Tab-separated table of C-alpha atoms in Angstrom:
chain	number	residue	atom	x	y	z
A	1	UNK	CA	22.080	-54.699	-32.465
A	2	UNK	CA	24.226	-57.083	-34.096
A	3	UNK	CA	26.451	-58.352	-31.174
A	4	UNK	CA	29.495	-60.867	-31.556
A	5	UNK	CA	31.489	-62.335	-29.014
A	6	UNK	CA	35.186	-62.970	-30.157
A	7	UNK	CA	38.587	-62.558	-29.726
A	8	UNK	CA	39.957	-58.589	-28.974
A	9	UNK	CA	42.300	-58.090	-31.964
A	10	UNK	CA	41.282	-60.471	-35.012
A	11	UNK	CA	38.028	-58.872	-36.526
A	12	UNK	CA	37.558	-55.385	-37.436
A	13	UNK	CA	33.587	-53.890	-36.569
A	14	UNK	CA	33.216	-51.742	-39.580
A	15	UNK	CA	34.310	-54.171	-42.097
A	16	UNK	CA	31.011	-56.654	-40.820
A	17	UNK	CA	28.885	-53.442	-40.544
A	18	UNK	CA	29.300	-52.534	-43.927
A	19	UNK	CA	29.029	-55.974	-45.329
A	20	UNK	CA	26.122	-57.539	-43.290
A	21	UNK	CA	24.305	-53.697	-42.083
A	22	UNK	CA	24.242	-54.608	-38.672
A	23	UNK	CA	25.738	-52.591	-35.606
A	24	UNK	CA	28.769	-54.896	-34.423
A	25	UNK	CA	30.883	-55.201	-31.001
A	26	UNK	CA	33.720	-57.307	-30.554
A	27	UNK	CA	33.560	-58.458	-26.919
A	28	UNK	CA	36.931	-60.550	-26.754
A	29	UNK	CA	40.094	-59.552	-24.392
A	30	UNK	CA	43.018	-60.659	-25.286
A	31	UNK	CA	44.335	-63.874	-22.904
A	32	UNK	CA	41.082	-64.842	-21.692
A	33	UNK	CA	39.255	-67.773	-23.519
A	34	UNK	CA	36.532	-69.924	-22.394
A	35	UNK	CA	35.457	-68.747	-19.480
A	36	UNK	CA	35.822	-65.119	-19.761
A	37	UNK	CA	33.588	-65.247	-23.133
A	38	UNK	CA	30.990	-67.390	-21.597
A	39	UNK	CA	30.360	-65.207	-18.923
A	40	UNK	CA	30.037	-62.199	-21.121
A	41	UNK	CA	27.437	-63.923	-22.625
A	42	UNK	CA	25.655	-64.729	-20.111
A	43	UNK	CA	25.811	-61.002	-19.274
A	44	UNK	CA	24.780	-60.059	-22.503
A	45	UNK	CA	21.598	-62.325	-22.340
A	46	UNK	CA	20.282	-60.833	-19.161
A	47	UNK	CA	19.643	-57.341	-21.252
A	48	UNK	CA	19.870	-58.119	-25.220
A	49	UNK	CA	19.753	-61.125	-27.592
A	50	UNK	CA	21.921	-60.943	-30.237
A	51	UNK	CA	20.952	-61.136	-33.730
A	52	UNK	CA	24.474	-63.694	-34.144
A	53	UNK	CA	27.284	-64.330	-32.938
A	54	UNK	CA	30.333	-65.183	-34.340
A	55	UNK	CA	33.183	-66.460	-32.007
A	56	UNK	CA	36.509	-67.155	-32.506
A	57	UNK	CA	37.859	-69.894	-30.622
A	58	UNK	CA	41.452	-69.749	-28.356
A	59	UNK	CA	42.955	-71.772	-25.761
A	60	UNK	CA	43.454	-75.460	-25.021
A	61	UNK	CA	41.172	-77.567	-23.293
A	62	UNK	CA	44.240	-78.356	-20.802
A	63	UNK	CA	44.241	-78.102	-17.282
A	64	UNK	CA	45.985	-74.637	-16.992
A	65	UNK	CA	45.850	-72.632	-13.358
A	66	UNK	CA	46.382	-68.838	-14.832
A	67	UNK	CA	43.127	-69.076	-17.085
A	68	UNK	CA	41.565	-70.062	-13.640
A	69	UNK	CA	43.675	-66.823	-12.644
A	70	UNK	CA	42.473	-64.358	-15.472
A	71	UNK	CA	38.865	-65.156	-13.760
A	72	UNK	CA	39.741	-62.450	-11.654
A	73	UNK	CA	38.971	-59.493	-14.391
A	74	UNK	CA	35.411	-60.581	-13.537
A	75	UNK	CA	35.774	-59.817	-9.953
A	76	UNK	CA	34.083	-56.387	-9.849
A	77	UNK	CA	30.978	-57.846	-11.524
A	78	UNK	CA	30.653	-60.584	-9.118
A	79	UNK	CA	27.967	-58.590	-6.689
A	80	UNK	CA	25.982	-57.187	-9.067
A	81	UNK	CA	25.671	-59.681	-11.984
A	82	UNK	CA	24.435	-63.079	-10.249
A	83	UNK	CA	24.326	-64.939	-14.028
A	84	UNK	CA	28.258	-65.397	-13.786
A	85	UNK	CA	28.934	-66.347	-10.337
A	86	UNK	CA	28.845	-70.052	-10.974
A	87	UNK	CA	31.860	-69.241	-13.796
A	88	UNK	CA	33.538	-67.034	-11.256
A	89	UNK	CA	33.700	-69.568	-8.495
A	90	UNK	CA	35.505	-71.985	-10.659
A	91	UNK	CA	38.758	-70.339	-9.457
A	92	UNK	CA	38.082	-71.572	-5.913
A	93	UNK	CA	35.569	-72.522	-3.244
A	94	UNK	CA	35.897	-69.742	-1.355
A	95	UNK	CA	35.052	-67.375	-3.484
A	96	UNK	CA	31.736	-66.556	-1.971
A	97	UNK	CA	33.466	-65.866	1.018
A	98	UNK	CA	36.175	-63.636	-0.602
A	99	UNK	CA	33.663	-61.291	-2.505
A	100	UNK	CA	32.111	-60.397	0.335
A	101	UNK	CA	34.953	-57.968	0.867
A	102	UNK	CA	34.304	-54.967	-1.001
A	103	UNK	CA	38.538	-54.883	-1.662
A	104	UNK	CA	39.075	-58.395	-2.541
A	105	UNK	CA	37.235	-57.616	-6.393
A	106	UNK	CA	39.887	-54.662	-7.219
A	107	UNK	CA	42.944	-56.022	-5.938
A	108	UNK	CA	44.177	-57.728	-8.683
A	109	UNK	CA	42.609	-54.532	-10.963
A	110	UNK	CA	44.151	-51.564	-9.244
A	111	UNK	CA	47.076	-50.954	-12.026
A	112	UNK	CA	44.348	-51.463	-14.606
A	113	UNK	CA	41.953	-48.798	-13.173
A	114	UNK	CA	45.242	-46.309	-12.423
A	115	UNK	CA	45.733	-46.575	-16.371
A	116	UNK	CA	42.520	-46.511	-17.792
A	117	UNK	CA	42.050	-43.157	-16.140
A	118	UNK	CA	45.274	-41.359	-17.834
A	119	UNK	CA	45.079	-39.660	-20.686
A	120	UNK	CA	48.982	-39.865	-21.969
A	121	UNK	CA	48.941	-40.972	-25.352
A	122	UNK	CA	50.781	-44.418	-25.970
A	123	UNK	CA	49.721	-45.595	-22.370
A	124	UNK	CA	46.111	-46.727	-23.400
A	125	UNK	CA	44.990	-48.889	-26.292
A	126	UNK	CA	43.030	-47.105	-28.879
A	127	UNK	CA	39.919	-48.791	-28.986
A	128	UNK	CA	37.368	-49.312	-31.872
A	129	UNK	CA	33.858	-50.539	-30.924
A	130	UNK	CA	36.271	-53.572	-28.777
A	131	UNK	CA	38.668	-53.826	-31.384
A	132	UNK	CA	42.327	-53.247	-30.768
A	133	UNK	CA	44.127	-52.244	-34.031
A	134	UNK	CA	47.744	-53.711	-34.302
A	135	UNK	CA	50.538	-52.641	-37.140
A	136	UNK	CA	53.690	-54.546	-36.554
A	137	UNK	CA	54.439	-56.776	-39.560
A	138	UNK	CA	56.453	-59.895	-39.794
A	139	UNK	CA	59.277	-60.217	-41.671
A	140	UNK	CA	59.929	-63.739	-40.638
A	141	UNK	CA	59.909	-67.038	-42.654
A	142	UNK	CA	57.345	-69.316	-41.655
A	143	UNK	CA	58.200	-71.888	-39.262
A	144	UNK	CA	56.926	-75.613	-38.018
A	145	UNK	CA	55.432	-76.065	-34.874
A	146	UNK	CA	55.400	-79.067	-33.405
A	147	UNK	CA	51.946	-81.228	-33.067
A	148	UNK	CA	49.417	-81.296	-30.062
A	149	UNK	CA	48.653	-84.553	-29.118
A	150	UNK	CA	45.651	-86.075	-27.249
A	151	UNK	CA	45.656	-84.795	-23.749
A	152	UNK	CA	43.913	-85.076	-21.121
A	153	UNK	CA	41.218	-82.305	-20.917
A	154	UNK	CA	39.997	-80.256	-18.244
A	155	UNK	CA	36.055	-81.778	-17.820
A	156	UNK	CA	35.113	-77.338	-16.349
A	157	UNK	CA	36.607	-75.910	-19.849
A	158	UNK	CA	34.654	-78.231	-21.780
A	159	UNK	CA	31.963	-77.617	-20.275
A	160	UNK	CA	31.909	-74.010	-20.386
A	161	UNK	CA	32.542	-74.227	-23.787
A	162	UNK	CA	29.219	-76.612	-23.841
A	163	UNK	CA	27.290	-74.001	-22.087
A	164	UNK	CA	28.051	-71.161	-24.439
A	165	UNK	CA	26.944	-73.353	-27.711
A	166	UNK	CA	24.034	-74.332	-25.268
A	167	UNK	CA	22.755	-70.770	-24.225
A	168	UNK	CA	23.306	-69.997	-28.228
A	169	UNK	CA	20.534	-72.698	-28.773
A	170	UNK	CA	18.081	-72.292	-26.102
A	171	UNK	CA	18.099	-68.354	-27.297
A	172	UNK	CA	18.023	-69.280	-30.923
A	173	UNK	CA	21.012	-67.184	-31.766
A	174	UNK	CA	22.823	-68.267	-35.060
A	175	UNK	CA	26.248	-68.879	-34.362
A	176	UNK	CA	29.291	-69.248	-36.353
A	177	UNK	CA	32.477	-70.629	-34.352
A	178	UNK	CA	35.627	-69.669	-36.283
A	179	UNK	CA	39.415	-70.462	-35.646
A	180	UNK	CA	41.472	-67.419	-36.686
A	181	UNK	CA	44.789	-67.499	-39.041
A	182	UNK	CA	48.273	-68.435	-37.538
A	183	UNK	CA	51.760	-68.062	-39.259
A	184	UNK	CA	53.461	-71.501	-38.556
A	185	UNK	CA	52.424	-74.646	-40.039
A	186	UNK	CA	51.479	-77.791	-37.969
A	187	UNK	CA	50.545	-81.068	-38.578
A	188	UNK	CA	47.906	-82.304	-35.807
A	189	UNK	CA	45.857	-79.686	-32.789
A	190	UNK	CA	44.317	-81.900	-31.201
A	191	UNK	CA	42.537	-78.721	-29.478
A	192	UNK	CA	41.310	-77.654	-32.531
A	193	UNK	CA	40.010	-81.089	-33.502
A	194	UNK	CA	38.060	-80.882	-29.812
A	195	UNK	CA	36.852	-77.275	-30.844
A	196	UNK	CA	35.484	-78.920	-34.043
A	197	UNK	CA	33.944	-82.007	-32.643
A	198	UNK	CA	32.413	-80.817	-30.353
A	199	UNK	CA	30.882	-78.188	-32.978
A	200	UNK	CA	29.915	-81.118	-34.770
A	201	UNK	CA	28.061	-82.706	-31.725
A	202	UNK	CA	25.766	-79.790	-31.394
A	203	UNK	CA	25.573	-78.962	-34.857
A	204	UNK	CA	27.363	-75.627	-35.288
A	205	UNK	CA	29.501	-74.717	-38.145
A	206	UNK	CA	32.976	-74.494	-37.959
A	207	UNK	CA	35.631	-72.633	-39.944
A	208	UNK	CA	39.638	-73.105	-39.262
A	209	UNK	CA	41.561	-70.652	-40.751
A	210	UNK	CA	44.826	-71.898	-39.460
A	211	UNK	CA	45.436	-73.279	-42.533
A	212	UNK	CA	44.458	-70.817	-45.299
A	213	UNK	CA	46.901	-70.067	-47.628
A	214	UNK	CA	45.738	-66.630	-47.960
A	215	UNK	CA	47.120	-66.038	-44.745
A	216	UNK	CA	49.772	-68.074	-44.478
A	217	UNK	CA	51.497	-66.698	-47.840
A	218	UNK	CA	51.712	-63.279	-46.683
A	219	UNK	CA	53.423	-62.752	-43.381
A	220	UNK	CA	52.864	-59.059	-43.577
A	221	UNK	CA	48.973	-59.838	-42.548
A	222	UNK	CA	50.604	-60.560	-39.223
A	223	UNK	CA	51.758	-58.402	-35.997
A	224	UNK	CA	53.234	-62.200	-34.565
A	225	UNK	CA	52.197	-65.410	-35.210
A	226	UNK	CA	49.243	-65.432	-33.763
A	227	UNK	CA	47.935	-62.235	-33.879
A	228	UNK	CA	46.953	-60.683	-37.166
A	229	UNK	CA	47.561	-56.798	-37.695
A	230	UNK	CA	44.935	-54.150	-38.958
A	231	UNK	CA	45.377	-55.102	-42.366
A	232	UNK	CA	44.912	-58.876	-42.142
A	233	UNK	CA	42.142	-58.362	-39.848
A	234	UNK	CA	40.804	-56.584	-42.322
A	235	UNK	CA	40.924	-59.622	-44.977
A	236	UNK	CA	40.012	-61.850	-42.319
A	237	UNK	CA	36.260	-59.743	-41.167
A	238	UNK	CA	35.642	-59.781	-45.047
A	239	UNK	CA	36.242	-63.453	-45.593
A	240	UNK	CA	33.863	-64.007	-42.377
A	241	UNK	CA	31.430	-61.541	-43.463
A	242	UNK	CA	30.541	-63.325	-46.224
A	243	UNK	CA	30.532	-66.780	-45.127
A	244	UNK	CA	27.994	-65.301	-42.818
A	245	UNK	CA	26.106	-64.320	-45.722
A	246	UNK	CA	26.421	-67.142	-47.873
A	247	UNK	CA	25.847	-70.045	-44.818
A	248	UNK	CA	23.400	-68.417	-42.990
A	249	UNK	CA	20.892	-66.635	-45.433
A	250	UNK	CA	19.165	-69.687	-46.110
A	251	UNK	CA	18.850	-70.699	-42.688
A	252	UNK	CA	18.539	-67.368	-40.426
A	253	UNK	CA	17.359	-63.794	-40.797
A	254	UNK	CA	19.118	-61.142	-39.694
A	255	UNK	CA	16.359	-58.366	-39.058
């Protein structure tokens, strides 16, 4: 199984499948970052090891209470899936407390679970192997956003981040971290340059995309500016795919 953890609607699985003739998942959802795709991991590991993982990198390493908030999709794992507890708890002390109500994991679910069990068209995303196709298209000119200075970081986020590059090592998982394209232009993230330091630290490669012209010539790639549509996600698995190929072959098999 060729596994990748990553965000829901950038890469397309049959575009790596057919390029690198592995089985692919994309285990992102879309608004939770760090913490969410740690834990998956950590799921992940308790049953299968990867063959690689590629994962594209979202968020700021701010202080920000509503990705504390999002931990709460994990809820209804909580009981059975001890590995991500210590993630889980981040969003308060008493957590161990509250999950021993067999309510308090679906409370913040129960709109979710109504709608994942109709089956009127246009209510549910159509689903591909994790993917979410989009096909809006921007018709916008590109714009300037302003800069990200240095801020002050939150110490859990970085090191949850830590942890996943960790458990990549101590498994022996190739990994490729990747930032996806944008349509605006910037001159300084100072998240991204965190993403890519700390990369650098531990010795994983990094690829930012946020400033490929490819991408940021062609607004039709794009549902908004941040999120690329099926056809730019298209481009974008391809031009992974084979820096896959090309980086890794001389250091990794993929069997």
């Amino acid at each position: 199984l060729f596994h990748i953890g990553i965000w829901f609607v950038i890469t397309k699985p049959e575009v790596f499948e057919k390029n690198l003739q592995h089985t692919f998942y994309n285990t992102g959802r879309d608004g939770h970052f760090l913490f969410y795709q740690t834990a998956v991991l950590k799921s992940v590991l308790k049953r299968h090891k990867p063959k690689l993982i590629i994962y594209d990198v979202a968020g700021s390493f701010i202080y920000d209470e509503s990705d504390y908030d999002r931990l709460s999709s994990l809820l209804p794992y909580y009981d059975n899936h001890t590995e991500i507890r210590n993630i889980v708890n981040l969003r308060s002390r008493y957590e161990p407390i509250k999950n021993l109500s067999n309510l308090y994991p679906y409370n913040s679910t129960i709109a979710n679970i109504i709608i994942g069990n109709l089956k009127v068209e246009g209510i549910r995303s159509k689903e591909i192997q994790g993917y979410v196709p989009l096909h809006g298209q921007l018709l916008d000119k590109i714009q300037k956003h302003a800069s990200v200075f240095p801020y002050e970081t939150d110490s859990e986020k970085i090191d949850v981040f830590n942890q996943f590059l960790n458990l990549c090592q101590q498994n022996k998982i190739p990994l490729v971290v990747v930032m996806s394209p944008v349509y605006y232009t910037y001159e300084k993230d100072y998240s991204l340059e965190l993403y890519k330091n700390i990369c650098d630290e531990n010795k994983i490669q990094f690829f930012d995309f946020t400033r490929n012209n490819d991408f940021l010539d062609n607004p039709h790639f794009f549902d908004d500016i941040s999120h690329l549509n099926d056809k730019g996600a298209s481009l974008f698995s391809k031009k992974i795919a084979n820096l896959v190929k090309n980086r890794l072959k001389d250091n990794h098999t993929i069997n």
